Amino acid sequence: MSDLTILGIESSCDDTGAAIVRGTAGNARVLSNIVMGQAELHAAFGGVVPEIAARAHAEKVDLAVKQALSEAMVSLSEVDAIAVTAGPGLIGGVLSGVMCAKGIAAALGKPLVGVNHLAGHALTPRLTDGLTYPYMMLLVSGGHCQFLIVRGPDEFIRVGGTIDDAPGEAFDKVARLLALPQPGGPSVEARARDGDPKRFRFPRPLLDREGCDMSYSGLKTAVLRARDEVMTDNTLTAQDQADLCAGFQEAVTAVLAEKTRRALRVYMELNPSQPMIAVAGGVAANQAIRAALTTVAEEAGAGFTAPPLKLCTDNGAMIAYAGLERFALGETDDMTLQARPRWPLDKKSAPMIGSGKKGAKA
Amino acid sequence: MEQLFELRSPEDTTRFAETLAPLLNAGDIILLEGPIGAGKTHFARSLIQALLPEPEDIPSPTFTIVQVYDGPDCEIWHSDLYRLGHPDEAIELGLDEAFEAAICLIEWPDRLGDLLPASALSMTLETSGDDTRTARLTWSDPAWTPKIEGVAL
């Protein structure tokens, strides 16, 4: 099969991205990957100031596309198809990207390919490591946390996930509780290095329950309670802070490791020819978690990979690649492509319901 | 007007949310206040799940700011405004329109500034003891009074 050149556009959350990817399914390379974000700005404000406005995406998306083309030294006429995130995400942002992609596709008479943002994340290990189907995916990006068995570009089986907060969010919120800078992942990890993980015994939510579902909201509350118990005069000693971080990180690691072990068991029953687990998202950058997951993979007889962080945060390259896989199968969309705020990857598996469920109604 | 409810466990909060849910109409806004870990999202998740015709994932809205669900009679908006930089951004999100047409559950509503709707029910979750929360409900719109009485019964 000859090489395809795909333009990918992503604007479903805070960042605006555009990229050019060239190659074939399972063997493609990133020619350019432009992300116009505000991560640096966020840190300066202690919190996060998101680019929520559709207008902000709309203003940047053209520039991102232009820059992606020039950096890749590719002209629009050389592009075979335009791939764009059509959801899930903040609807204003998604719309901006979809409108831009439709405009380019219509002007050039090129095919349009709508991509599920989560599929973009889930297919990234095919782009970075050329993994073969089926592989196991632990997706822990931004607000997401789920185990997926990826069987094809459009075939995902969700074997579990968080029923409330994502671990990345728990790290951010624990950082807020402990007066540590955002983003919380790196700052909690850094403080945890000086702490005693055994001093505070935090719960391992849902560990006693079967299956691969996880819960992190209660853990955050447990940290809050422990903090309030050790605080005197509204201040926390550096050691308390470090110990709380270490105990929290150990609890997250223990839960993720055990649930990954179970998810891998389900996956290995499929007898994959080249068993692999890929962990994508900021949480994979945490050394303690990464080490634990590597061990779990080894024990299960599967290889471990974590795509580079640049391709795990929101970006256009993963959308271009996911679009490439769809396009290679002859799948395209027309001008009726709609932006979707919610779009689960696996419609068949039961939704993850928190403790707020109504009972066994469904 | 003000009314206090003592919620002794997360399950208590769930029941409280499930009792309130069917009494809500389009245009009802609940402002959820209280520190991290007070149970704001837990309450919202329970309430939304009680309204949905079929169970669905109810992710935390912290990253996406707004999650919209299709309720039986109108949309349900669940938002966490913590990351909002300026009240104007709430308009960009379409929150002002949702205030009219949807059931809105708003976490960190102080980010709204002057846009805070006067007709809203304010619910502040206060921690007292391990799992116990006190829900302090305050409102000025008399339309809330029968609804709150309905929950208290």
Short mmCIF file of C-alpha atoms in Angstrom, two decimals:
data_model
loop_
_atom_site.label_atom_id
_atom_site.label_comp_id
_atom_site.label_asym_id
_atom_site.label_seq_id
_atom_site.Cartn_x
_atom_site.Cartn_y
_atom_site.Cartn_z
CA MET A 1 0.00 0.00 0.00
CA SER A 2 1.32 3.42 -0.85
CA ASP A 3 1.88 6.12 1.73
CA LEU A 4 -1.00 8.34 2.76
CA THR A 5 -0.54 11.93 3.91
CA ILE A 6 -3.12 13.05 6.45
CA LEU A 7 -3.77 16.40 8.04
CA GLY A 8 -5.13 16.04 11.58
CA ILE A 9 -6.96 18.73 13.56
CA GLU A 10 -7.68 18.57 17.28
CA SER A 11 -9.51 21.19 19.35
CA SER A 12 -11.68 19.27 21.79
CA CYS A 13 -10.38 20.65 25.07
CA ASP A 14 -7.82 23.25 26.12
CA ASP A 15 -5.33 22.98 23.28
CA THR A 16 -5.55 23.58 19.57
CA GLY A 17 -3.49 21.18 17.48
CA ALA A 18 -2.74 20.39 13.86
CA ALA A 19 -0.35 17.81 12.44
CA ILE A 20 0.77 16.00 9.33
CA VAL A 21 1.26 12.23 9.49
CA ARG A 22 2.48 10.14 6.55
CA GLY A 23 2.61 6.40 6.06
CA THR A 24 0.41 3.33 6.24
CA ALA A 25 -1.60 1.73 9.01
CA GLY A 26 0.85 0.48 11.64
CA ASN A 27 3.78 2.19 9.95
CA ALA A 28 3.45 5.94 9.92
CA ARG A 29 5.55 8.89 11.00
CA VAL A 30 4.83 12.32 12.30
CA LEU A 31 6.04 15.04 9.90
CA SER A 32 4.84 17.89 12.06
CA ASN A 33 2.82 18.27 15.24
CA ILE A 34 1.79 21.77 16.29
CA VAL A 35 0.07 22.25 19.64
CA MET A 36 -0.98 25.72 20.64
CA GLY A 37 -1.73 25.42 24.31
CA GLN A 38 -1.55 27.32 27.50
CA ALA A 39 0.10 24.88 29.89
CA GLU A 40 2.81 27.37 30.86
CA LEU A 41 0.21 30.02 31.54
CA HIS A 42 -1.83 27.66 33.68
CA ALA A 43 1.03 27.00 36.06
CA ALA A 44 1.58 30.72 36.55
CA PHE A 45 -1.96 31.13 37.80
CA GLY A 46 -1.77 28.24 40.26
CA GLY A 47 -4.88 26.85 38.70
CA VAL A 48 -5.77 26.28 35.13
CA VAL A 49 -7.20 28.86 32.82
CA PRO A 50 -8.59 26.91 29.93
CA GLU A 51 -9.19 27.99 26.40
CA ILE A 52 -12.85 27.26 26.62
CA ALA A 53 -13.99 29.76 24.09
CA ALA A 54 -14.81 28.39 20.67
CA ARG A 55 -13.52 31.70 19.34
CA ALA A 56 -10.09 31.12 20.79
CA HIS A 57 -9.86 27.76 19.03
CA ALA A 58 -11.25 29.25 15.83
CA GLU A 59 -8.59 31.94 15.87
CA LYS A 60 -5.78 29.47 16.40
CA VAL A 61 -6.81 26.50 14.31
CA ASP A 62 -6.02 28.12 10.94
CA LEU A 63 -2.61 29.17 12.21
CA ALA A 64 -1.92 25.69 13.57
CA VAL A 65 -2.81 24.09 10.21
CA LYS A 66 -0.63 26.55 8.32
CA GLN A 67 2.30 25.95 10.62
CA ALA A 68 1.84 22.17 10.50
CA LEU A 69 1.95 22.24 6.69
CA SER A 70 5.01 24.48 6.49
CA GLU A 71 6.94 22.57 9.13
CA ALA A 72 6.21 19.28 7.35
CA MET A 73 7.05 20.94 4.03
CA VAL A 74 3.83 19.58 2.63
CA SER A 75 1.37 21.53 0.51
CA LEU A 76 -2.38 21.17 0.95
CA SER A 77 -2.60 19.55 -2.49
CA GLU A 78 -0.37 16.71 -1.28
CA VAL A 79 -2.75 15.92 1.59
CA ASP A 80 -4.89 12.83 0.93
CA ALA A 81 -7.52 13.48 3.58
CA ILE A 82 -8.41 15.82 6.43
CA ALA A 83 -8.99 14.14 9.78
CA VAL A 84 -10.63 16.03 12.60
CA THR A 85 -11.77 15.35 16.16
CA ALA A 86 -15.56 15.23 16.05
CA GLY A 87 -15.94 14.54 19.76
CA PRO A 88 -16.14 13.95 22.64
CA GLY A 89 -15.19 17.25 24.20
CA LEU A 90 -16.18 20.81 24.79
CA ILE A 91 -18.64 21.38 22.02
CA GLY A 92 -17.46 24.89 21.07
CA GLY A 93 -13.92 23.74 20.56
CA VAL A 94 -14.90 20.60 18.65
CA LEU A 95 -17.13 22.69 16.40
CA SER A 96 -14.30 25.07 15.55
CA GLY A 97 -12.13 22.18 14.42
CA VAL A 98 -14.90 20.48 12.48
CA MET A 99 -15.80 23.73 10.70
CA CYS A 100 -12.19 24.34 9.76
CA ALA A 101 -11.77 20.77 8.47
CA LYS A 102 -14.98 20.97 6.46
CA GLY A 103 -13.82 24.25 4.95
CA ILE A 104 -10.49 22.81 3.84
CA ALA A 105 -12.07 19.59 2.58
CA ALA A 106 -14.72 21.46 0.59
CA ALA A 107 -12.27 23.95 -0.87
CA LEU A 108 -9.83 21.27 -2.01
CA GLY A 109 -12.36 18.56 -2.83
CA LYS A 110 -10.53 16.22 -0.41
CA PRO A 111 -12.11 13.55 1.80
CA LEU A 112 -13.09 14.38 5.38
CA VAL A 113 -12.60 11.86 8.18
CA GLY A 114 -14.23 12.38 11.59
CA VAL A 115 -12.24 10.90 14.47
CA ASN A 116 -13.23 10.05 18.01
CA HIS A 117 -10.79 11.89 20.28
CA LEU A 118 -10.46 8.82 22.51
CA ALA A 119 -9.76 6.61 19.49
CA GLY A 120 -6.93 9.04 18.72
CA HIS A 121 -5.42 8.37 22.15
CA ALA A 122 -6.11 4.64 21.94
CA LEU A 123 -4.44 4.24 18.51
CA THR A 124 -1.36 6.28 19.40
CA PRO A 125 0.71 3.16 20.28
CA ARG A 126 0.21 2.03 16.67
CA LEU A 127 1.77 5.29 15.54
CA THR A 128 4.64 5.35 18.04
CA ASP A 129 5.45 1.66 18.44
CA GLY A 130 3.63 -0.05 15.56
CA LEU A 131 1.74 -2.34 17.97
CA THR A 132 -0.31 -5.11 16.39
CA TYR A 133 -3.97 -5.72 17.22
CA PRO A 134 -5.22 -6.69 19.72
CA TYR A 135 -3.35 -4.77 22.38
CA MET A 136 -4.24 -3.61 25.85
CA MET A 137 -4.55 0.09 26.45
CA LEU A 138 -4.63 1.93 29.74
CA LEU A 139 -5.82 5.39 28.80
CA VAL A 140 -5.24 7.93 31.51
CA SER A 141 -5.42 11.25 29.74
CA GLY A 142 -6.86 14.37 31.35
CA GLY A 143 -10.29 13.48 32.62
CA HIS A 144 -10.23 9.90 31.30
CA CYS A 145 -9.22 6.62 32.81
CA GLN A 146 -10.16 3.38 31.14
CA PHE A 147 -8.86 -0.03 30.16
CA LEU A 148 -9.49 -0.79 26.50
CA ILE A 149 -8.72 -3.82 24.43
CA VAL A 150 -8.00 -2.39 21.01
CA ARG A 151 -8.91 -4.91 18.31
CA GLY A 152 -9.03 -2.58 15.34
CA PRO A 153 -9.23 1.09 14.40
CA ASP A 154 -12.91 1.10 15.26
CA GLU A 155 -13.17 -1.83 17.62
CA PHE A 156 -12.63 -1.17 21.31
CA ILE A 157 -13.70 -3.26 24.26
CA ARG A 158 -13.78 -1.41 27.54
CA VAL A 159 -12.95 -3.76 30.36
CA GLY A 160 -13.08 -1.16 33.09
CA GLY A 161 -12.41 2.38 34.12
CA THR A 162 -12.94 4.95 36.80
CA ILE A 163 -16.44 5.37 38.12
CA ASP A 164 -15.71 8.90 39.28
CA ASP A 165 -12.51 10.96 39.09
CA ALA A 166 -9.55 10.08 36.88
CA PRO A 167 -6.25 9.50 38.71
CA GLY A 168 -4.71 12.56 37.04
CA GLU A 169 -7.52 14.62 38.46
CA ALA A 170 -6.98 13.07 41.90
CA PHE A 171 -3.31 14.13 41.70
CA ASP A 172 -4.36 17.68 40.80
CA LYS A 173 -6.87 17.88 43.60
CA VAL A 174 -4.54 16.39 46.19
CA ALA A 175 -2.00 19.02 45.13
CA ARG A 176 -4.65 21.67 45.73
CA LEU A 177 -5.42 20.21 49.16
CA LEU A 178 -1.75 20.20 50.10
CA ALA A 179 -0.91 23.64 48.69
CA LEU A 180 1.34 22.21 45.98
CA PRO A 181 1.62 23.77 42.50
CA GLN A 182 -0.41 22.62 39.48
CA PRO A 183 -0.26 20.40 37.55
CA GLY A 184 -0.47 18.09 40.52
CA GLY A 185 1.13 14.98 39.00
CA PRO A 186 4.75 16.13 38.99
CA SER A 187 4.51 18.14 42.22
CA VAL A 188 2.90 15.34 44.25
CA GLU A 189 5.43 12.85 42.85
CA ALA A 190 8.35 15.13 43.76
CA ARG A 191 7.12 15.59 47.34
CA ALA A 192 6.35 11.87 47.68
CA ARG A 193 10.06 11.11 47.23
CA ASP A 194 10.77 12.62 50.66
CA GLY A 195 7.80 10.95 52.31
CA ASP A 196 7.02 7.77 54.18
CA PRO A 197 4.31 5.88 52.26
CA LYS A 198 3.48 3.76 55.34
CA ARG A 199 2.62 6.58 57.73
CA PHE A 200 -0.86 7.20 56.38
CA ARG A 201 -2.84 4.15 55.42
CA PHE A 202 -5.17 5.33 52.68
CA PRO A 203 -7.99 3.18 51.33
CA ARG A 204 -7.63 1.11 48.16
CA PRO A 205 -11.04 1.89 46.64
CA LEU A 206 -12.84 -0.96 44.88
CA LEU A 207 -9.88 -3.29 45.35
CA ASP A 208 -12.12 -5.71 47.21
CA ARG A 209 -14.60 -5.69 44.37
CA GLU A 210 -14.30 -7.86 41.29
CA GLY A 211 -13.58 -6.39 37.90
CA CYS A 212 -11.45 -3.57 36.59
CA ASP A 213 -13.43 -0.52 37.67
CA MET A 214 -11.67 2.09 39.78
CA SER A 215 -12.65 4.97 42.04
CA TYR A 216 -10.45 7.86 43.09
CA SER A 217 -12.88 10.36 44.54
CA GLY A 218 -12.95 8.79 48.01
CA LEU A 219 -9.16 8.63 48.13
CA LYS A 220 -9.03 12.38 47.68
CA THR A 221 -11.47 12.78 50.57
CA ALA A 222 -9.33 10.48 52.71
CA VAL A 223 -6.30 12.66 52.04
CA LEU A 224 -8.33 15.70 53.05
CA ARG A 225 -9.34 14.07 56.31
CA ALA A 226 -5.78 12.97 57.13
CA ARG A 227 -4.53 16.46 56.34
CA ASP A 228 -7.03 18.06 58.70
CA GLU A 229 -6.02 15.67 61.46
CA VAL A 230 -2.32 16.52 61.30
CA MET A 231 -2.63 20.25 60.67
CA THR A 232 -1.90 22.53 63.59
CA ASP A 233 -2.82 26.22 63.42
CA ASN A 234 -3.84 25.69 59.82
CA THR A 235 -0.31 24.77 58.77
CA LEU A 236 1.15 21.56 57.48
CA THR A 237 4.78 20.62 58.11
CA ALA A 238 6.92 19.73 55.12
CA GLN A 239 7.19 16.17 56.46
CA ASP A 240 3.41 15.82 56.79
CA GLN A 241 3.01 17.08 53.26
CA ALA A 242 5.59 14.61 51.93
CA ASP A 243 4.10 11.69 53.88
CA LEU A 244 0.59 12.49 52.64
CA CYS A 245 1.88 12.61 49.06
CA ALA A 246 3.74 9.32 49.47
CA GLY A 247 0.76 7.56 51.03
CA PHE A 248 -1.60 8.86 48.36
CA GLN A 249 0.72 7.89 45.52
CA GLU A 250 1.16 4.44 46.96
CA ALA A 251 -2.61 3.95 47.14
CA VAL A 252 -3.09 5.07 43.53
CA THR A 253 -0.24 2.83 42.41
CA ALA A 254 -1.59 -0.19 44.27
CA VAL A 255 -5.06 0.19 42.78
CA LEU A 256 -3.83 0.83 39.25
CA ALA A 257 -1.44 -2.11 39.44
CA GLU A 258 -4.04 -4.56 40.69
CA LYS A 259 -6.70 -3.44 38.23
CA THR A 260 -4.16 -3.61 35.40
CA ARG A 261 -3.30 -7.16 36.47
CA ARG A 262 -6.99 -8.08 36.17
CA ALA A 263 -7.44 -6.27 32.86
CA LEU A 264 -4.40 -8.08 31.45
CA ARG A 265 -5.91 -11.39 32.51
CA VAL A 266 -8.98 -10.63 30.38
CA TYR A 267 -6.77 -9.53 27.51
CA MET A 268 -4.45 -12.55 27.59
CA GLU A 269 -7.46 -14.83 27.18
CA LEU A 270 -7.68 -13.52 23.62
CA ASN A 271 -4.29 -15.14 22.92
CA PRO A 272 -2.76 -12.06 21.29
CA SER A 273 0.10 -12.90 18.97
CA GLN A 274 2.30 -10.11 20.34
CA PRO A 275 0.87 -9.25 23.75
CA MET A 276 1.42 -5.63 24.71
CA ILE A 277 0.05 -3.09 27.11
CA ALA A 278 0.39 0.59 26.31
CA VAL A 279 -0.13 3.23 28.94
CA ALA A 280 -0.97 6.63 27.53
CA GLY A 281 -1.39 9.78 29.53
CA GLY A 282 0.28 11.92 32.11
CA VAL A 283 0.03 9.26 34.80
CA ALA A 284 2.49 7.12 32.81
CA ALA A 285 5.09 9.80 33.52
CA ASN A 286 4.92 8.99 37.24
CA GLN A 287 7.96 6.78 37.88
CA ALA A 288 6.44 4.81 40.76
CA ILE A 289 3.31 3.98 38.77
CA ARG A 290 5.29 3.22 35.65
CA ALA A 291 7.58 0.83 37.52
CA ALA A 292 4.61 -0.97 39.07
CA LEU A 293 2.81 -1.34 35.75
CA THR A 294 5.97 -2.57 34.02
CA THR A 295 6.26 -5.32 36.64
CA VAL A 296 2.59 -6.27 36.28
CA ALA A 297 3.00 -6.51 32.48
CA GLU A 298 6.08 -8.71 32.83
CA GLU A 299 4.29 -11.04 35.23
CA ALA A 300 1.40 -11.36 32.79
CA GLY A 301 3.77 -12.09 29.89
CA ALA A 302 3.01 -8.87 28.03
CA GLY A 303 5.35 -6.16 26.82
CA PHE A 304 5.01 -2.63 28.20
CA THR A 305 5.18 0.63 26.36
CA ALA A 306 4.30 4.21 27.15
CA PRO A 307 4.22 6.53 24.14
CA PRO A 308 6.11 9.81 24.60
CA LEU A 309 4.15 12.33 26.63
CA LYS A 310 4.02 14.80 23.74
CA LEU A 311 1.85 12.29 21.87
CA CYS A 312 -0.21 11.37 24.94
CA THR A 313 -1.50 14.83 25.68
CA ASP A 314 -4.05 16.24 23.25
CA ASN A 315 -2.46 16.66 19.83
CA GLY A 316 -3.24 16.64 16.13
CA ALA A 317 -0.85 13.81 15.22
CA MET A 318 -2.93 11.16 16.97
CA ILE A 319 -6.02 12.45 15.16
CA ALA A 320 -4.19 12.40 11.82
CA TYR A 321 -3.04 8.83 12.52
CA ALA A 322 -6.47 7.59 13.64
CA GLY A 323 -7.88 9.26 10.52
CA LEU A 324 -5.26 7.48 8.42
CA GLU A 325 -6.38 4.10 9.73
CA ARG A 326 -10.03 4.88 9.02
CA PHE A 327 -9.27 6.33 5.61
CA ALA A 328 -7.14 3.31 4.68
CA LEU A 329 -10.24 1.19 5.27
CA GLY A 330 -12.19 3.41 2.90
CA GLU A 331 -14.12 5.15 5.64
CA THR A 332 -14.85 8.84 5.19
CA ASP A 333 -17.45 11.35 6.30
CA ASP A 334 -19.37 13.92 4.35
CA MET A 335 -20.37 17.48 5.15
CA THR A 336 -23.02 16.25 7.58
CA LEU A 337 -20.26 15.31 10.07
CA GLN A 338 -21.42 16.58 13.44
CA ALA A 339 -19.58 17.62 16.57
CA ARG A 340 -20.54 15.34 19.46
CA PRO A 341 -20.02 16.40 23.09
CA ARG A 342 -20.21 12.78 24.28
CA TRP A 343 -19.12 9.79 22.24
CA PRO A 344 -18.20 6.61 24.12
CA LEU A 345 -15.70 4.36 22.35
CA ASP A 346 -17.46 1.21 23.38
CA LYS A 347 -21.24 1.55 23.28
CA LYS A 348 -21.78 -2.11 24.09
CA SER A 349 -20.13 -2.44 27.50
CA ALA A 350 -22.13 -1.23 30.47
CA PRO A 351 -21.55 2.34 31.58
CA MET A 352 -19.40 2.92 34.63
CA ILE A 353 -21.80 3.93 37.32
CA GLY A 354 -20.69 5.47 40.55
CA SER A 355 -22.23 4.93 43.93
CA GLY A 356 -24.97 7.29 42.83
CA LYS A 357 -26.63 4.55 40.82
CA LYS A 358 -30.31 3.91 40.96
CA GLY A 359 -29.99 0.22 41.59
CA ALA A 360 -30.30 -2.70 39.24
CA LYS A 361 -32.63 -1.02 36.82
CA ALA A 362 -30.87 -1.66 33.54
CA MET B 1 -34.88 31.07 53.45
CA GLU B 2 -32.70 28.35 54.81
CA GLN B 3 -32.93 24.69 55.68
CA LEU B 4 -30.32 22.29 57.01
CA PHE B 5 -30.09 18.59 56.25
CA GLU B 6 -27.77 16.22 58.01
CA LEU B 7 -26.31 13.62 55.65
CA ARG B 8 -24.63 10.87 57.63
CA SER B 9 -22.99 8.97 54.78
CA PRO B 10 -22.39 9.13 51.02
CA GLU B 11 -25.46 6.87 50.69
CA ASP B 12 -27.50 9.44 52.61
CA THR B 13 -26.36 12.10 50.14
CA THR B 14 -27.40 9.80 47.28
CA ARG B 15 -30.87 9.34 48.74
CA PHE B 16 -31.18 13.06 49.30
CA ALA B 17 -30.26 13.74 45.66
CA GLU B 18 -32.66 11.05 44.44
CA THR B 19 -35.53 12.59 46.39
CA LEU B 20 -34.84 16.08 45.10
CA ALA B 21 -34.26 15.01 41.46
CA PRO B 22 -37.88 14.37 40.35
CA LEU B 23 -38.99 17.70 41.83
CA LEU B 24 -36.71 19.70 39.51
CA ASN B 25 -37.83 21.50 36.37
CA ALA B 26 -36.13 23.22 33.44
CA GLY B 27 -34.62 26.48 34.67
CA ASP B 28 -33.80 25.14 38.13
CA ILE B 29 -30.24 25.93 39.13
CA ILE B 30 -28.41 24.42 42.06
CA LEU B 31 -25.17 26.05 43.15
CA LEU B 32 -22.94 23.51 44.89
CA GLU B 33 -20.49 24.94 47.34
CA GLY B 34 -18.02 23.52 49.80
CA PRO B 35 -14.34 22.58 49.77
CA ILE B 36 -12.71 19.78 47.74
CA GLY B 37 -13.90 16.45 49.03
CA ALA B 38 -17.13 17.82 50.49
CA GLY B 39 -19.16 15.67 48.11
CA LYS B 40 -20.34 18.18 45.49
CA THR B 41 -19.67 15.89 42.55
CA HIS B 42 -21.04 12.91 44.44
CA PHE B 43 -24.31 14.75 44.98
CA ALA B 44 -24.46 15.90 41.35
CA ARG B 45 -23.66 12.43 40.03
CA SER B 46 -26.41 10.88 42.18
CA LEU B 47 -28.94 13.48 41.07
CA ILE B 48 -28.14 13.10 37.37
CA GLN B 49 -28.19 9.31 37.54
CA ALA B 50 -31.63 9.52 39.18
CA LEU B 51 -32.93 11.64 36.29
CA LEU B 52 -31.45 9.71 33.39
CA PRO B 53 -33.79 7.27 31.67
CA GLU B 54 -30.86 4.88 31.23
CA PRO B 55 -27.69 4.71 33.35
CA GLU B 56 -24.75 6.53 31.78
CA ASP B 57 -21.18 7.44 32.62
CA ILE B 58 -21.11 10.62 34.65
CA PRO B 59 -17.50 11.74 34.52
CA SER B 60 -16.17 14.51 36.70
CA PRO B 61 -16.60 17.83 34.86
CA THR B 62 -13.37 19.26 36.25
CA PHE B 63 -11.45 18.93 32.99
CA THR B 64 -14.22 19.51 30.50
CA ILE B 65 -15.90 22.22 32.65
CA VAL B 66 -19.33 21.25 31.37
CA GLN B 67 -21.00 17.87 30.83
CA VAL B 68 -24.47 17.88 29.32
CA TYR B 69 -26.99 15.05 29.70
CA ASP B 70 -30.36 14.47 28.07
CA GLY B 71 -32.90 14.32 30.88
CA PRO B 72 -36.48 13.16 30.40
CA ASP B 73 -37.86 16.69 30.03
CA CYS B 74 -34.85 18.90 29.44
CA GLU B 75 -31.07 18.89 29.37
CA ILE B 76 -29.11 18.56 32.59
CA TRP B 77 -25.93 20.63 32.78
CA HIS B 78 -23.24 19.59 35.21
CA SER B 79 -20.40 22.07 35.40
CA ASP B 80 -17.32 22.68 37.46
CA LEU B 81 -16.29 26.29 37.02
CA TYR B 82 -13.05 26.01 39.02
CA ARG B 83 -10.94 26.50 35.91
CA LEU B 84 -12.90 29.47 34.65
CA GLY B 85 -10.72 32.56 34.37
CA HIS B 86 -13.44 35.17 33.90
CA PRO B 87 -17.24 35.18 34.28
CA ASP B 88 -17.56 36.09 30.58
CA GLU B 89 -16.33 32.62 29.73
CA ALA B 90 -19.52 31.24 31.25
CA ILE B 91 -21.41 33.02 28.49
CA GLU B 92 -19.10 31.51 25.88
CA LEU B 93 -19.98 28.12 27.31
CA GLY B 94 -23.67 28.89 26.88
CA LEU B 95 -24.37 28.70 30.60
CA ASP B 96 -26.63 31.75 30.56
CA GLU B 97 -28.91 30.04 28.05
CA ALA B 98 -28.79 26.80 29.99
CA PHE B 99 -29.91 28.70 33.11
CA GLU B 100 -33.23 29.25 31.29
CA ALA B 101 -33.71 25.95 29.54
CA ALA B 102 -31.96 23.23 31.53
CA ILE B 103 -31.51 21.86 35.02
CA CYS B 104 -28.11 23.20 36.04
CA LEU B 105 -25.79 21.84 38.72
CA ILE B 106 -22.91 24.25 39.20
CA GLU B 107 -19.78 23.50 41.19
CA TRP B 108 -17.54 26.46 42.18
CA PRO B 109 -20.29 28.97 41.28
CA ASP B 110 -18.34 31.88 42.79
CA ARG B 111 -16.51 32.01 39.43
CA LEU B 112 -19.73 33.40 37.94
CA GLY B 113 -19.42 36.76 39.67
CA ASP B 114 -22.32 39.01 38.69
CA LEU B 115 -23.80 36.28 36.51
CA LEU B 116 -24.93 34.32 39.58
CA PRO B 117 -28.66 33.82 39.03
CA ALA B 118 -30.80 35.13 41.90
CA SER B 119 -33.35 32.35 41.39
CA ALA B 120 -30.82 29.62 42.18
CA LEU B 121 -30.85 27.25 45.12
CA SER B 122 -27.58 27.37 46.98
CA MET B 123 -26.40 24.16 48.59
CA THR B 124 -23.32 24.31 50.78
CA LEU B 125 -21.82 21.04 51.96
CA GLU B 126 -20.02 21.31 55.27
CA THR B 127 -17.88 18.56 56.71
CA SER B 128 -18.63 17.50 60.23
CA GLY B 129 -17.04 14.31 61.43
CA ASP B 130 -15.80 11.53 59.20
CA ASP B 131 -18.54 10.82 56.71
CA THR B 132 -21.18 13.23 57.90
CA ARG B 133 -22.04 16.29 55.86
CA THR B 134 -24.38 19.13 56.63
CA ALA B 135 -26.18 20.42 53.56
CA ARG B 136 -27.12 24.05 54.06
CA LEU B 137 -29.80 25.01 51.54
CA THR B 138 -30.55 28.69 51.03
CA TRP B 139 -32.86 30.34 48.50
CA SER B 140 -34.82 33.49 47.91
CA ASP B 141 -37.05 32.35 45.05
CA PRO B 142 -40.30 31.06 46.65
CA ALA B 143 -40.60 28.43 43.90
CA TRP B 144 -37.99 26.41 45.81
CA THR B 145 -39.97 26.29 49.05
CA PRO B 146 -42.41 23.46 48.14
CA LYS B 147 -39.56 21.48 46.60
CA ILE B 148 -37.42 21.70 49.72
CA GLU B 149 -40.46 20.82 51.84
CA GLY B 150 -40.94 17.81 49.55
CA VAL B 151 -37.43 16.61 50.36
CA ALA B 152 -37.77 17.26 54.06
CA LEU B 153 -40.84 15.03 54.37
#
